[in-house]
mmCIF file of C-alpha atoms and ligand atoms in Angstrom:
data_model
loop_
_atom_site.group_PDB
_atom_site.id
_atom_site.type_symbol
_atom_site.label_atom_id
_atom_site.label_comp_id
_atom_site.label_asym_id
_atom_site.label_seq_id
_atom_site.Cartn_x
_atom_site.Cartn_y
_atom_site.Cartn_z
ATOM 1 C CA MET A 144 61.027 56.151 63.995
ATOM 2 C CA LYS A 145 59.027 58.994 65.533
ATOM 3 C CA ARG A 146 60.834 61.105 68.057
ATOM 4 C CA ILE A 147 58.863 62.817 70.836
ATOM 5 C CA LEU A 148 59.828 65.135 73.703
ATOM 6 C CA THR A 149 58.560 64.706 77.200
ATOM 7 C CA VAL A 150 59.025 67.508 79.822
ATOM 8 C CA GLN A 151 58.710 66.394 83.418
ATOM 9 C CA ASP A 152 60.869 65.827 86.509
ATOM 10 C CA VAL A 153 63.359 63.107 87.315
ATOM 11 C CA SER A 154 62.402 61.622 90.639
ATOM 12 C CA CYS A 155 65.419 59.326 91.034
ATOM 13 C CA VAL A 156 63.527 56.766 93.142
ATOM 14 C CA GLY A 157 59.825 56.310 93.206
ATOM 15 C CA LYS A 158 58.494 55.496 89.689
ATOM 16 C CA CYS A 159 56.647 58.606 88.384
ATOM 17 C CA ALA A 160 57.203 61.317 85.784
ATOM 18 C CA LEU A 161 60.276 60.613 83.616
ATOM 19 C CA THR A 162 61.164 57.266 85.189
ATOM 20 C CA VAL A 163 57.719 56.107 83.957
ATOM 21 C CA ALA A 164 57.456 58.100 80.693
ATOM 22 C CA LEU A 165 60.839 57.089 79.297
ATOM 23 C CA PRO A 166 60.444 53.296 79.590
ATOM 24 C CA VAL A 167 56.756 53.264 78.685
ATOM 25 C CA ILE A 168 56.942 55.520 75.612
ATOM 26 C CA SER A 169 60.236 53.798 74.395
ATOM 27 C CA ALA A 170 58.536 50.400 74.780
ATOM 28 C CA CYS A 171 55.813 51.742 72.523
ATOM 29 C CA GLY A 172 58.435 51.970 69.767
ATOM 30 C CA VAL A 173 58.796 55.761 69.910
ATOM 31 C CA GLU A 174 62.138 57.484 70.486
ATOM 32 C CA THR A 175 61.777 59.427 73.718
ATOM 33 C CA ALA A 176 63.753 62.651 74.261
ATOM 34 C CA VAL A 177 63.527 64.350 77.672
ATOM 35 C CA LEU A 178 63.711 67.814 79.097
ATOM 36 C CA PRO A 179 63.913 67.306 82.918
ATOM 37 C CA THR A 180 62.167 70.051 84.951
ATOM 38 C CA ALA A 181 63.629 69.194 88.317
ATOM 39 C CA LEU A 182 65.826 66.567 89.878
ATOM 40 C CA LEU A 183 64.501 64.980 93.113
ATOM 41 C CA SER A 184 65.946 62.255 95.284
ATOM 42 C CA THR A 185 62.432 60.666 95.343
ATOM 43 C CA HIS A 186 58.956 61.839 94.494
ATOM 44 C CA THR A 187 57.237 63.968 97.099
ATOM 45 C CA ALA A 188 55.315 61.187 98.866
ATOM 46 C CA PHE A 189 58.607 60.251 100.540
ATOM 47 C CA ARG A 190 59.546 62.035 103.802
ATOM 48 C CA HIS A 191 63.094 63.202 102.975
ATOM 49 C CA VAL A 192 63.338 64.924 99.553
ATOM 50 C CA ALA A 193 66.427 66.620 98.121
ATOM 51 C CA SER A 194 65.506 68.586 95.030
ATOM 52 C CA ALA A 195 66.962 70.944 92.463
ATOM 53 C CA ASP A 196 64.993 73.132 90.008
ATOM 54 C CA LEU A 197 66.380 72.889 86.508
ATOM 55 C CA SER A 198 64.538 75.915 85.032
ATOM 56 C CA ASP A 199 67.838 77.659 84.286
ATOM 57 C CA ARG A 200 68.953 74.818 82.046
ATOM 58 C CA PHE A 201 65.937 75.168 79.690
ATOM 59 C CA GLU A 202 67.159 78.001 77.447
ATOM 60 C CA PRO A 203 70.749 76.762 76.998
ATOM 61 C CA ILE A 204 69.333 73.349 76.049
ATOM 62 C CA ALA A 205 66.820 74.852 73.636
ATOM 63 C CA GLU A 206 69.527 77.009 72.013
ATOM 64 C CA ALA A 207 71.707 73.971 71.541
ATOM 65 C CA TRP A 208 68.808 71.964 70.039
ATOM 66 C CA GLN A 209 68.067 74.877 67.716
ATOM 67 C CA ALA A 210 71.652 74.927 66.556
ATOM 68 C CA GLU A 211 71.471 71.189 65.944
ATOM 69 C CA GLY A 212 68.260 71.533 64.003
ATOM 70 C CA VAL A 213 66.378 69.090 66.369
ATOM 71 C CA THR A 214 62.608 68.772 65.930
ATOM 72 C CA PHE A 215 59.940 66.535 67.527
ATOM 73 C CA ASP A 216 56.990 64.488 66.348
ATOM 74 C CA GLY A 217 55.091 64.900 69.604
ATOM 75 C CA LEU A 218 55.254 66.729 72.910
ATOM 76 C CA TYR A 219 53.967 65.510 76.303
ATOM 77 C CA THR A 220 54.248 67.575 79.486
ATOM 78 C CA GLY A 221 53.824 66.335 83.023
ATOM 79 C CA TYR A 222 55.076 67.850 86.329
ATOM 80 C CA LEU A 223 56.414 71.305 85.696
ATOM 81 C CA ALA A 224 58.061 73.109 88.536
ATOM 82 C CA ASN A 225 56.836 76.744 88.124
ATOM 83 C CA GLU A 226 55.142 79.257 85.865
ATOM 84 C CA ARG A 227 58.336 80.140 84.122
ATOM 85 C CA GLN A 228 58.716 76.585 82.936
ATOM 86 C CA ILE A 229 55.125 76.616 81.576
ATOM 87 C CA GLU A 230 55.871 79.722 79.541
ATOM 88 C CA ALA A 231 59.117 78.095 78.336
ATOM 89 C CA VAL A 232 57.245 74.999 77.198
ATOM 90 C CA LEU A 233 54.954 77.168 75.108
ATOM 91 C CA GLY A 234 58.079 78.511 73.360
ATOM 92 C CA ILE A 235 59.573 75.032 72.941
ATOM 93 C CA LYS A 236 56.348 73.914 71.290
ATOM 94 C CA GLU A 237 56.564 76.813 68.785
ATOM 95 C CA ARG A 238 60.273 76.209 68.081
ATOM 96 C CA PHE A 239 60.564 72.428 67.986
ATOM 97 C CA LEU A 240 57.236 70.680 67.481
ATOM 98 C CA ASN A 241 56.611 69.616 63.906
ATOM 99 C CA PRO A 242 53.377 70.976 62.373
ATOM 100 C CA GLY A 243 50.412 68.664 63.097
ATOM 101 C CA ALA A 244 52.327 66.711 65.735
ATOM 102 C CA PRO A 245 50.311 65.831 68.976
ATOM 103 C CA PHE A 246 50.713 68.001 71.982
ATOM 104 C CA PHE A 247 49.550 66.146 75.226
ATOM 105 C CA VAL A 248 49.250 68.035 78.482
ATOM 106 C CA ASP A 249 48.911 66.322 81.835
ATOM 107 C CA PRO A 250 48.221 69.332 84.037
ATOM 108 C CA VAL A 251 49.928 67.866 87.072
ATOM 109 C CA MET A 252 49.231 70.253 89.994
ATOM 110 C CA ALA A 253 46.721 68.782 92.487
ATOM 111 C CA ASP A 254 45.163 65.721 94.137
ATOM 112 C CA ASP A 255 42.311 65.330 96.598
ATOM 113 C CA GLY A 256 41.302 68.965 96.125
ATOM 114 C CA LYS A 257 44.722 70.321 97.132
ATOM 115 C CA LEU A 258 47.350 72.002 95.008
ATOM 116 C CA TYR A 259 50.792 70.411 95.343
ATOM 117 C CA ALA A 260 53.271 72.197 97.548
ATOM 118 C CA GLY A 261 54.798 75.308 95.969
ATOM 119 C CA PHE A 262 52.063 75.887 93.384
ATOM 120 C CA SER A 263 49.891 79.049 93.433
ATOM 121 C CA GLU A 264 46.864 80.465 91.608
ATOM 122 C CA GLY A 265 49.369 81.959 89.166
ATOM 123 C CA PHE A 266 50.495 78.499 88.309
ATOM 124 C CA VAL A 267 46.910 77.422 87.697
ATOM 125 C CA GLY A 268 46.405 80.358 85.319
ATOM 126 C CA ALA A 269 49.553 79.476 83.382
ATOM 127 C CA MET A 270 48.419 75.831 83.249
ATOM 128 C CA ARG A 271 45.162 77.035 81.701
ATOM 129 C CA ARG A 272 47.160 78.715 78.953
ATOM 130 C CA LEU A 273 49.153 75.522 78.416
ATOM 131 C CA CYS A 274 46.024 73.413 78.173
ATOM 132 C CA ALA A 275 44.580 75.949 75.659
ATOM 133 C CA GLU A 276 47.303 74.858 73.221
ATOM 134 C CA ALA A 277 46.941 71.176 73.778
ATOM 135 C CA ASP A 278 45.401 68.494 71.570
ATOM 136 C CA VAL A 279 44.639 66.346 74.538
ATOM 137 C CA THR A 280 44.610 67.184 78.280
ATOM 138 C CA VAL A 281 44.067 64.627 81.073
ATOM 139 C CA PRO A 282 43.278 66.335 84.410
ATOM 140 C CA ASN A 283 42.229 64.476 87.456
ATOM 141 C CA ILE A 284 39.061 65.790 89.141
ATOM 142 C CA SER A 285 40.942 68.205 91.368
ATOM 143 C CA GLU A 286 42.865 69.590 88.395
ATOM 144 C CA ALA A 287 39.686 69.895 86.308
ATOM 145 C CA CYS A 288 38.012 71.955 89.047
ATOM 146 C CA LEU A 289 41.086 74.240 89.292
ATOM 147 C CA LEU A 290 41.259 74.627 85.478
ATOM 148 C CA LEU A 291 37.556 75.575 85.408
ATOM 149 C CA GLY A 292 37.788 77.770 88.522
ATOM 150 C CA VAL A 293 35.008 75.852 90.283
ATOM 151 C CA PRO A 294 35.214 74.692 93.906
ATOM 152 C CA TYR A 295 36.327 71.095 94.527
ATOM 153 C CA THR A 296 33.708 69.333 96.668
ATOM 154 C CA HIS A 297 34.737 65.639 96.702
ATOM 155 C CA GLU A 298 36.221 62.893 94.608
ATOM 156 C CA ARG A 299 32.986 60.997 93.855
ATOM 157 C CA LEU A 300 31.331 63.374 91.441
ATOM 158 C CA SER A 301 28.775 61.639 89.300
ATOM 159 C CA GLU A 302 29.242 60.777 85.621
ATOM 160 C CA ARG A 303 26.636 63.479 84.879
ATOM 161 C CA GLU A 304 28.503 66.135 86.889
ATOM 162 C CA ILE A 305 31.862 65.352 85.225
ATOM 163 C CA GLY A 306 30.306 65.011 81.821
ATOM 164 C CA ASP A 307 28.945 68.553 82.226
ATOM 165 C CA MET A 308 32.351 69.857 83.050
ATOM 166 C CA LEU A 309 34.023 68.490 79.826
ATOM 167 C CA PRO A 310 32.966 71.164 77.288
ATOM 168 C CA GLY A 311 34.145 73.833 79.679
ATOM 169 C CA LEU A 312 37.550 72.213 79.618
ATOM 170 C CA THR A 313 37.726 72.077 75.804
ATOM 171 C CA ALA A 314 36.490 75.676 75.785
ATOM 172 C CA LEU A 315 39.903 76.590 77.357
ATOM 173 C CA GLY A 316 41.134 75.811 73.804
ATOM 174 C CA CYS A 317 42.246 72.215 73.769
ATOM 175 C CA ARG A 318 40.754 69.769 71.197
ATOM 176 C CA ALA A 319 39.955 67.031 73.664
ATOM 177 C CA ALA A 320 39.817 66.660 77.422
ATOM 178 C CA PHE A 321 39.733 63.487 79.484
ATOM 179 C CA VAL A 322 38.951 63.692 83.205
ATOM 180 C CA THR A 323 40.644 60.759 84.995
ATOM 181 C CA GLY A 324 39.966 59.010 88.294
ATOM 182 C CA VAL A 325 36.205 58.995 87.721
ATOM 183 C CA HIS A 326 34.264 56.679 90.080
ATOM 184 C CA PHE A 327 31.656 54.996 87.915
ATOM 185 C CA ASP A 328 30.368 52.976 90.873
ATOM 186 C CA ALA A 329 31.819 51.360 93.961
ATOM 187 C CA ASP A 330 33.780 48.806 91.930
ATOM 188 C CA ARG A 331 34.788 50.711 88.763
ATOM 189 C CA ILE A 332 37.139 53.654 88.069
ATOM 190 C CA GLY A 333 37.958 55.239 84.696
ATOM 191 C CA TYR A 334 37.715 58.356 82.604
ATOM 192 C CA LEU A 335 35.180 60.579 80.747
ATOM 193 C CA GLY A 336 36.363 62.353 77.641
ATOM 194 C CA TYR A 337 35.098 64.862 75.138
ATOM 195 C CA GLU A 338 36.334 65.961 71.690
ATOM 196 C CA ALA A 339 35.240 69.503 70.858
ATOM 197 C CA GLU A 340 35.431 69.298 67.069
ATOM 198 C CA THR A 341 33.257 66.184 66.695
ATOM 199 C CA GLY A 342 31.249 66.486 69.899
ATOM 200 C CA GLY A 343 32.325 62.882 70.480
ATOM 201 C CA ARG A 344 32.079 61.550 74.014
ATOM 202 C CA PHE A 345 34.295 58.866 75.598
ATOM 203 C CA ALA A 346 33.750 56.769 78.709
ATOM 204 C CA TYR A 347 35.717 53.833 79.954
ATOM 205 C CA ALA A 348 36.287 52.145 83.300
ATOM 206 C CA THR A 349 38.206 49.191 84.682
ATOM 207 C CA PRO A 350 37.586 47.353 87.958
ATOM 208 C CA ARG A 351 38.854 49.472 90.907
ATOM 209 C CA TYR A 352 41.308 48.205 93.472
ATOM 210 C CA PRO A 353 40.655 49.510 96.969
ATOM 211 C CA VAL A 354 44.055 51.238 97.094
ATOM 212 C CA SER A 355 45.798 54.108 95.352
ATOM 213 C CA PHE A 356 49.476 54.469 94.431
ATOM 214 C CA PRO A 357 51.589 57.431 93.456
ATOM 215 C CA GLY A 358 52.469 57.603 89.732
ATOM 216 C CA THR A 359 49.366 55.963 88.305
ATOM 217 C CA GLY A 360 48.425 59.134 86.524
ATOM 218 C CA ASP A 361 51.829 59.150 84.829
ATOM 219 C CA VAL A 362 51.498 55.471 83.937
ATOM 220 C CA PHE A 363 48.100 56.225 82.243
ATOM 221 C CA ALA A 364 49.271 59.379 80.497
ATOM 222 C CA SER A 365 52.550 57.888 79.236
ATOM 223 C CA ALA A 366 50.815 54.851 77.769
ATOM 224 C CA ALA A 367 48.095 57.059 76.187
ATOM 225 C CA PHE A 368 50.673 59.365 74.679
ATOM 226 C CA GLY A 369 52.839 56.406 73.483
ATOM 227 C CA ALA A 370 49.843 54.961 71.686
ATOM 228 C CA ILE A 371 48.841 58.366 70.243
ATOM 229 C CA ALA A 372 52.469 58.975 69.115
ATOM 230 C CA ARG A 373 52.333 55.618 67.356
ATOM 231 C CA GLY A 374 49.339 56.947 65.460
ATOM 232 C CA LEU A 375 46.289 55.519 67.223
ATOM 233 C CA PRO A 376 43.254 57.742 67.494
ATOM 234 C CA ILE A 377 42.345 58.810 71.077
ATOM 235 C CA GLY A 378 39.322 56.542 71.117
ATOM 236 C CA ARG A 379 41.620 53.539 70.768
ATOM 237 C CA ALA A 380 44.607 54.828 72.769
ATOM 238 C CA MET A 381 42.823 55.806 75.931
ATOM 239 C CA PRO A 382 41.192 52.368 76.760
ATOM 240 C CA ILE A 383 44.489 50.644 76.150
ATOM 241 C CA ALA A 384 46.152 53.032 78.623
ATOM 242 C CA ALA A 385 43.432 52.477 81.194
ATOM 243 C CA ARG A 386 43.906 48.651 81.002
ATOM 244 C CA PHE A 387 47.676 49.142 81.225
ATOM 245 C CA THR A 388 47.201 51.145 84.443
ATOM 246 C CA TYR A 389 44.787 48.542 85.885
ATOM 247 C CA ARG A 390 47.257 45.709 85.144
ATOM 248 C CA SER A 391 50.140 47.687 86.598
ATOM 249 C CA ILE A 392 48.285 48.094 89.861
ATOM 250 C CA GLY A 393 47.353 44.409 89.845
ATOM 251 C CA ALA A 394 50.946 43.416 89.311
ATOM 252 C CA THR A 395 51.979 45.555 92.193
ATOM 253 C CA LEU A 396 49.406 44.053 94.546
ATOM 254 C CA SER A 397 50.217 40.506 93.527
ATOM 255 C CA GLU A 398 53.669 40.923 95.061
ATOM 256 C CA THR A 399 53.980 40.574 98.863
ATOM 257 C CA PRO A 400 55.033 42.737 100.458
ATOM 258 C CA HIS A 401 54.219 45.288 97.699
ATOM 259 C CA ASN A 402 55.600 48.734 96.999
ATOM 260 C CA TRP A 403 53.744 51.692 98.508
ATOM 261 C CA TYR A 404 55.618 54.281 96.364
ATOM 262 C CA GLY A 405 54.739 53.281 92.768
ATOM 263 C CA VAL A 406 53.306 50.617 90.593
ATOM 264 C CA ASN A 407 54.911 47.654 88.725
ATOM 265 C CA PHE A 408 54.154 48.894 85.261
ATOM 266 C CA GLU A 409 57.223 47.013 83.979
ATOM 267 C CA THR A 410 55.363 43.726 84.275
ATOM 268 C CA ALA A 411 52.501 45.043 82.127
ATOM 269 C CA LEU A 412 54.584 46.467 79.211
ATOM 270 C CA PRO A 413 54.386 43.257 76.993
ATOM 271 C CA GLU A 414 50.540 43.261 77.048
ATOM 272 C CA LEU A 415 50.560 47.066 76.293
ATOM 273 C CA ILE A 416 52.654 46.500 73.244
ATOM 274 C CA ARG A 417 50.427 43.593 72.104
ATOM 275 C CA GLU A 418 47.296 45.810 72.425
ATOM 276 C CA ILE A 419 48.841 48.660 70.485
ATOM 277 C CA GLU A 420 49.928 46.325 67.667
ATOM 278 C CA LYS A 421 46.501 44.687 67.559
ATOM 279 C CA ALA A 422 44.738 48.108 67.373
ATOM 280 C CA GLU A 423 47.126 49.149 64.586
ATOM 281 C CA LYS A 424 46.059 46.093 62.624
ATOM 282 C CA GLY A 425 42.434 47.236 63.020
ATOM 283 C CA GLY A 426 41.456 44.511 65.553
ATOM 284 C CA PRO A 427 38.549 45.157 67.918
ATOM 285 C CA ASP A 428 39.149 46.779 71.318
ATOM 286 C CA ASP A 429 39.669 44.285 74.120
ATOM 287 C CA ALA A 430 37.126 46.025 76.456
HETATM 288 O O1 PXL B 272 53.062 61.772 89.555
HETATM 289 C C1 PXL B 272 53.067 63.116 89.514
HETATM 290 C C2 PXL B 272 54.283 63.641 90.212
HETATM 291 C C3 PXL B 272 55.388 63.925 89.462
HETATM 292 N N1 PXL B 272 56.558 64.446 89.972
HETATM 293 C C4 PXL B 272 56.694 64.607 91.278
HETATM 294 C C5 PXL B 272 55.594 64.325 92.131
HETATM 295 C C6 PXL B 272 54.396 63.840 91.577
HETATM 296 C C7 PXL B 272 53.214 63.571 92.416
HETATM 297 O O2 PXL B 272 53.245 63.752 93.638
HETATM 298 O O3 PXL B 272 55.744 64.462 93.434
HETATM 299 C C8 PXL B 272 57.918 65.174 91.838
#
């Protein structure tokens, strides 16, 4: 069985980061090792948050792994707490990631044009360096603007405008970039992607619910990485992850009253696995 490492926070309540990545990637049939970046009582959309930064634990953990001869068949980073952690992740990649294994970076740092609390321009610069090493990066529109150093104007950039940004993102150094949260029209939301080596373009959308929930970026990224770690090419993995996210939101809304703090991805896991297995057998995409 493949063993991957994911580096993100533990938000004890609230369904995001590791409490999404662990169950989703494990359900994909991939052993999921974790390096927690911070421990929070809930994610930051709650009003009362008790948090502890775990940066100081990185090096002792890495040294113990090194002594044990641990290696990983994939690396996926999400919410990192500070620049120091970004630099540490670059070292962890060098020390523990098996040659040729996928490195997937979700540059979690902003939404609606605003950097998350506690992040600075220095953090953005460090995130650029992390993305430069990635095989795949999946910024939302706010994060794509920050990575490119262009002003954020609004969320509803056209397909043409986002398509024009993609080669700039891969020019940072990553092999492929997918911008998420793209409004294709009033009723559809999805992603646009670009692979530098082949010049291949990707576009995919699902119907859009008129609500947004915290953690959906993590649901998408975790499923995409789970499918990639299983060996699917990005062109097959990404649409499966988009449908998983869409179904997770649908499952949340079909419950009354429904959560405001996260999506019911648990209900959508069986269909995710069915789709991955079907793709592995060479079946057509369900789009
Ligand atoms: O979903 C990204 C994320 C991860 N971790 C924490 C967050 C967020 C988004 O707000 O607050 C702690």
